[in-house]
Amino acid sequence: PWRPGARNAACPPTQRRPSWTAATWPVSLESGSAACSPAGVRDVDCVVAVDLGATSGRVILATFDGKLELREIHRFSTAAQSTEMGLRLDAMTLFGRIQAGIAHAIAAAPGPVRAVGVDSWAVDYGLLAGDELLDQPYNYRDPRCEDGRRAVLEKISPAELYARTGIQDQPFNTVNQLVHDLASGRLG
């Protein structure tokens, strides 16, 4: 039977559902039978990396068979949308683009994909109730961040905030967004 990290084993199941998400993962984390390494063929370790930047995202397939190769498989926009409610991120569209990129990378992989890693800009967030997204997330460039920053600085100095968090004072920091959301009633 297949087990994580096994080499030249029978091909793994083609559908898996990661335990870390409530949504059904539409693609397998393995390449499928056509890409499994047959006995006697040198194995290739494959990893998929998702990099989410402020205006674009990309999916990279990394392969290692004694030599590391990085190949951009998919690139897509992550740009925020200006709405009447502010600068917002279309979370479901972004999720779909990420899933499509992972699917393309898995299809291009010469062997089983051993891991998927995601890196993001890490200051935007979505509010959840259970496993449901309550609203489209605000983008860190939304003007409400400055209002939140002013409210934070009324309660704590930048030096004290830095001493507690180790994070440089920037208008887009998550604490400023959360303080604004709390003051506007969005958190409760």
CSV table of C-alpha atoms in Angstrom, one decimal:
chain,number,residue,atom,x,y,z
A,1,PRO,CA,0.0,0.0,0.0
A,2,TRP,CA,1.0,3.6,-0.6
A,3,ARG,CA,2.3,5.7,2.3
A,4,PRO,CA,3.6,9.3,2.3
A,5,GLY,CA,7.2,9.3,1.3
A,6,ALA,CA,7.2,5.8,-0.2
A,7,ARG,CA,9.2,5.3,-3.3
A,8,ASN,CA,8.2,3.1,-6.3
A,9,ALA,CA,5.1,2.1,-4.4
A,10,ALA,CA,1.8,1.5,-5.9
A,11,CYS,CA,0.2,4.7,-7.1
A,12,PRO,CA,-1.7,6.6,-4.3
A,13,PRO,CA,-5.4,7.2,-4.4
A,14,THR,CA,-6.4,9.9,-6.9
A,15,GLN,CA,-8.7,11.8,-4.6
A,16,ARG,CA,-7.9,13.1,-1.1
A,17,ARG,CA,-9.5,15.6,1.1
A,18,PRO,CA,-7.1,17.5,3.4
A,19,SER,CA,-8.3,17.7,7.0
A,20,TRP,CA,-7.4,21.4,7.2
A,21,THR,CA,-10.2,22.6,5.0
A,22,ALA,CA,-13.9,22.2,5.1
A,23,ALA,CA,-14.2,22.5,1.3
A,24,THR,CA,-13.8,19.5,-0.9
A,25,TRP,CA,-10.3,19.7,-2.5
A,26,PRO,CA,-11.0,19.2,-6.2
A,27,VAL,CA,-7.6,17.9,-7.1
A,28,SER,CA,-5.4,15.1,-5.9
A,29,LEU,CA,-2.2,15.8,-4.1
A,30,GLU,CA,-0.6,13.0,-6.1
A,31,SER,CA,0.1,13.0,-9.8
A,32,GLY,CA,-2.0,9.9,-10.7
A,33,SER,CA,-1.1,6.6,-12.2
A,34,ALA,CA,0.5,7.9,-15.4
A,35,ALA,CA,3.1,9.9,-13.5
A,36,CYS,CA,4.0,7.4,-10.9
A,37,SER,CA,7.5,6.2,-11.1
A,38,PRO,CA,7.7,2.6,-12.4
A,39,ALA,CA,10.1,0.2,-10.7
A,40,GLY,CA,13.7,0.8,-11.7
A,41,VAL,CA,13.1,4.4,-12.8
A,42,ARG,CA,14.8,7.1,-10.7
A,43,ASP,CA,12.3,8.8,-8.5
A,44,VAL,CA,11.7,12.6,-8.7
A,45,ASP,CA,10.6,14.5,-5.6
A,46,CYS,CA,8.0,17.0,-6.5
A,47,VAL,CA,6.7,20.0,-4.4
A,48,VAL,CA,4.2,22.7,-5.4
A,49,ALA,CA,4.6,26.2,-4.0
A,50,VAL,CA,2.0,28.9,-4.2
A,51,ASP,CA,3.2,32.5,-3.8
A,52,LEU,CA,0.5,35.1,-3.3
A,53,GLY,CA,1.8,38.7,-3.8
A,54,ALA,CA,0.0,42.0,-3.5
A,55,THR,CA,-1.0,42.1,-7.2
A,56,SER,CA,-0.2,38.6,-8.6
A,57,GLY,CA,0.1,35.0,-7.6
A,58,ARG,CA,2.0,32.2,-9.1
A,59,VAL,CA,2.3,28.4,-8.7
A,60,ILE,CA,5.7,26.9,-8.9
A,61,LEU,CA,6.6,23.2,-9.5
A,62,ALA,CA,9.8,22.3,-7.8
A,63,THR,CA,11.4,19.0,-8.8
A,64,PHE,CA,14.5,17.3,-7.4
A,65,ASP,CA,16.2,14.3,-8.8
A,66,GLY,CA,19.7,15.2,-7.7
A,67,LYS,CA,19.3,18.7,-9.2
A,68,LEU,CA,16.7,21.3,-8.2
A,69,GLU,CA,14.5,22.6,-10.9
A,70,LEU,CA,11.9,25.4,-10.4
A,71,ARG,CA,9.2,26.0,-13.1
A,72,GLU,CA,6.5,28.6,-13.0
A,73,ILE,CA,3.3,26.7,-13.9
A,74,HIS,CA,0.5,29.3,-13.4
A,75,ARG,CA,0.3,33.0,-12.9
A,76,PHE,CA,-2.8,35.0,-12.0
A,77,SER,CA,-4.0,38.3,-10.7
A,78,THR,CA,-4.6,38.9,-6.9
A,79,ALA,CA,-5.5,42.5,-7.3
A,80,ALA,CA,-8.1,43.9,-5.0
A,81,GLN,CA,-11.4,45.2,-6.4
A,82,SER,CA,-12.7,48.7,-5.6
A,83,THR,CA,-16.3,48.4,-4.3
A,84,GLU,CA,-18.8,50.7,-2.6
A,85,MET,CA,-17.7,49.0,0.6
A,86,GLY,CA,-14.0,49.6,0.1
A,87,LEU,CA,-11.1,47.8,-1.4
A,88,ARG,CA,-11.9,44.1,-1.3
A,89,LEU,CA,-10.4,40.7,-2.2
A,90,ASP,CA,-12.6,38.2,-4.1
A,91,ALA,CA,-11.6,35.3,-1.9
A,92,MET,CA,-13.5,32.6,-3.8
A,93,THR,CA,-12.0,33.7,-7.2
A,94,LEU,CA,-8.5,33.7,-5.6
A,95,PHE,CA,-9.1,30.2,-4.2
A,96,GLY,CA,-10.3,29.0,-7.6
A,97,ARG,CA,-7.1,30.4,-9.2
A,98,ILE,CA,-4.9,28.7,-6.6
A,99,GLN,CA,-6.7,25.4,-7.1
A,100,ALA,CA,-6.4,25.6,-10.9
A,101,GLY,CA,-2.7,26.3,-10.5
A,102,ILE,CA,-2.2,23.4,-8.2
A,103,ALA,CA,-4.1,21.2,-10.6
A,104,HIS,CA,-1.8,22.3,-13.5
A,105,ALA,CA,1.3,21.7,-11.4
A,106,ILE,CA,0.1,18.2,-10.4
A,107,ALA,CA,-0.6,17.4,-14.0
A,108,ALA,CA,2.9,18.6,-15.0
A,109,ALA,CA,4.7,16.8,-12.2
A,110,PRO,CA,6.9,13.9,-13.3
A,111,GLY,CA,6.2,12.0,-10.0
A,112,PRO,CA,3.9,12.2,-6.9
A,113,VAL,CA,3.6,15.6,-5.3
A,114,ARG,CA,4.9,15.3,-1.8
A,115,ALA,CA,3.8,18.6,-0.4
A,116,VAL,CA,2.0,21.9,-1.2
A,117,GLY,CA,3.1,25.1,0.5
A,118,VAL,CA,1.4,28.5,0.4
A,119,ASP,CA,3.0,31.8,1.1
A,120,SER,CA,1.0,35.0,1.3
A,121,TRP,CA,1.4,38.7,2.2
A,122,ALA,CA,-0.3,37.8,5.6
A,123,VAL,CA,-2.0,41.0,6.7
A,124,ASP,CA,-5.4,40.4,5.0
A,125,TYR,CA,-7.9,38.1,6.7
A,126,GLY,CA,-11.4,36.8,6.2
A,127,LEU,CA,-14.0,36.7,9.0
A,128,LEU,CA,-15.5,33.2,9.4
A,129,ALA,CA,-18.6,31.8,11.2
A,130,GLY,CA,-17.9,28.0,11.4
A,131,ASP,CA,-16.5,27.2,8.0
A,132,GLU,CA,-18.3,30.0,6.1
A,133,LEU,CA,-16.7,33.2,4.9
A,134,LEU,CA,-19.0,36.0,6.2
A,135,ASP,CA,-17.9,38.7,3.8
A,136,GLN,CA,-15.2,39.4,1.2
A,137,PRO,CA,-12.0,40.3,3.0
A,138,TYR,CA,-10.7,43.9,2.9
A,139,ASN,CA,-7.4,44.5,1.2
A,140,TYR,CA,-4.6,45.9,3.3
A,141,ARG,CA,-4.5,49.0,1.0
A,142,ASP,CA,-8.0,49.9,2.0
A,143,PRO,CA,-8.2,53.5,3.6
A,144,ARG,CA,-9.8,52.0,6.7
A,145,CYS,CA,-6.3,50.9,7.8
A,146,GLU,CA,-5.3,54.5,8.6
A,147,ASP,CA,-8.4,55.0,10.7
A,148,GLY,CA,-7.6,51.8,12.6
A,149,ARG,CA,-4.0,53.0,13.0
A,150,ARG,CA,-5.0,56.3,14.6
A,151,ALA,CA,-7.3,54.4,17.0
A,152,VAL,CA,-4.4,52.0,18.0
A,153,LEU,CA,-2.0,54.9,18.5
A,154,GLU,CA,-4.5,56.5,20.9
A,155,LYS,CA,-4.1,53.4,23.1
A,156,ILE,CA,-0.5,52.5,22.7
A,157,SER,CA,2.7,54.1,21.5
A,158,PRO,CA,4.5,52.7,18.5
A,159,ALA,CA,7.5,51.8,20.7
A,160,GLU,CA,5.3,49.8,23.1
A,161,LEU,CA,3.5,48.1,20.3
A,162,TYR,CA,6.8,47.2,18.8
A,163,ALA,CA,8.1,45.9,22.1
A,164,ARG,CA,5.0,43.7,22.4
A,165,THR,CA,4.8,42.4,18.8
A,166,GLY,CA,8.2,42.9,17.2
A,167,ILE,CA,6.4,44.4,14.2
A,168,GLN,CA,7.3,47.7,12.7
A,169,ASP,CA,4.4,50.3,12.8
A,170,GLN,CA,2.8,50.3,9.4
A,171,PRO,CA,-0.8,51.4,8.5
A,172,PHE,CA,-1.6,48.1,7.0
A,173,ASN,CA,-0.8,45.9,10.0
A,174,THR,CA,-3.5,43.5,10.9
A,175,VAL,CA,-3.9,45.1,14.4
A,176,ASN,CA,-5.0,48.3,12.8
A,177,GLN,CA,-7.5,46.5,10.6
A,178,LEU,CA,-8.9,44.5,13.6
A,179,VAL,CA,-9.3,47.7,15.7
A,180,HIS,CA,-11.2,49.3,12.9
A,181,ASP,CA,-13.4,46.3,12.5
A,182,LEU,CA,-14.1,46.2,16.2
A,183,ALA,CA,-15.0,49.9,16.3
A,184,SER,CA,-17.2,49.6,13.2
A,185,GLY,CA,-19.1,46.7,14.7
A,186,ARG,CA,-17.9,44.2,12.1
A,187,LEU,CA,-16.5,41.8,14.7
A,188,GLY,CA,-19.5,41.4,16.8
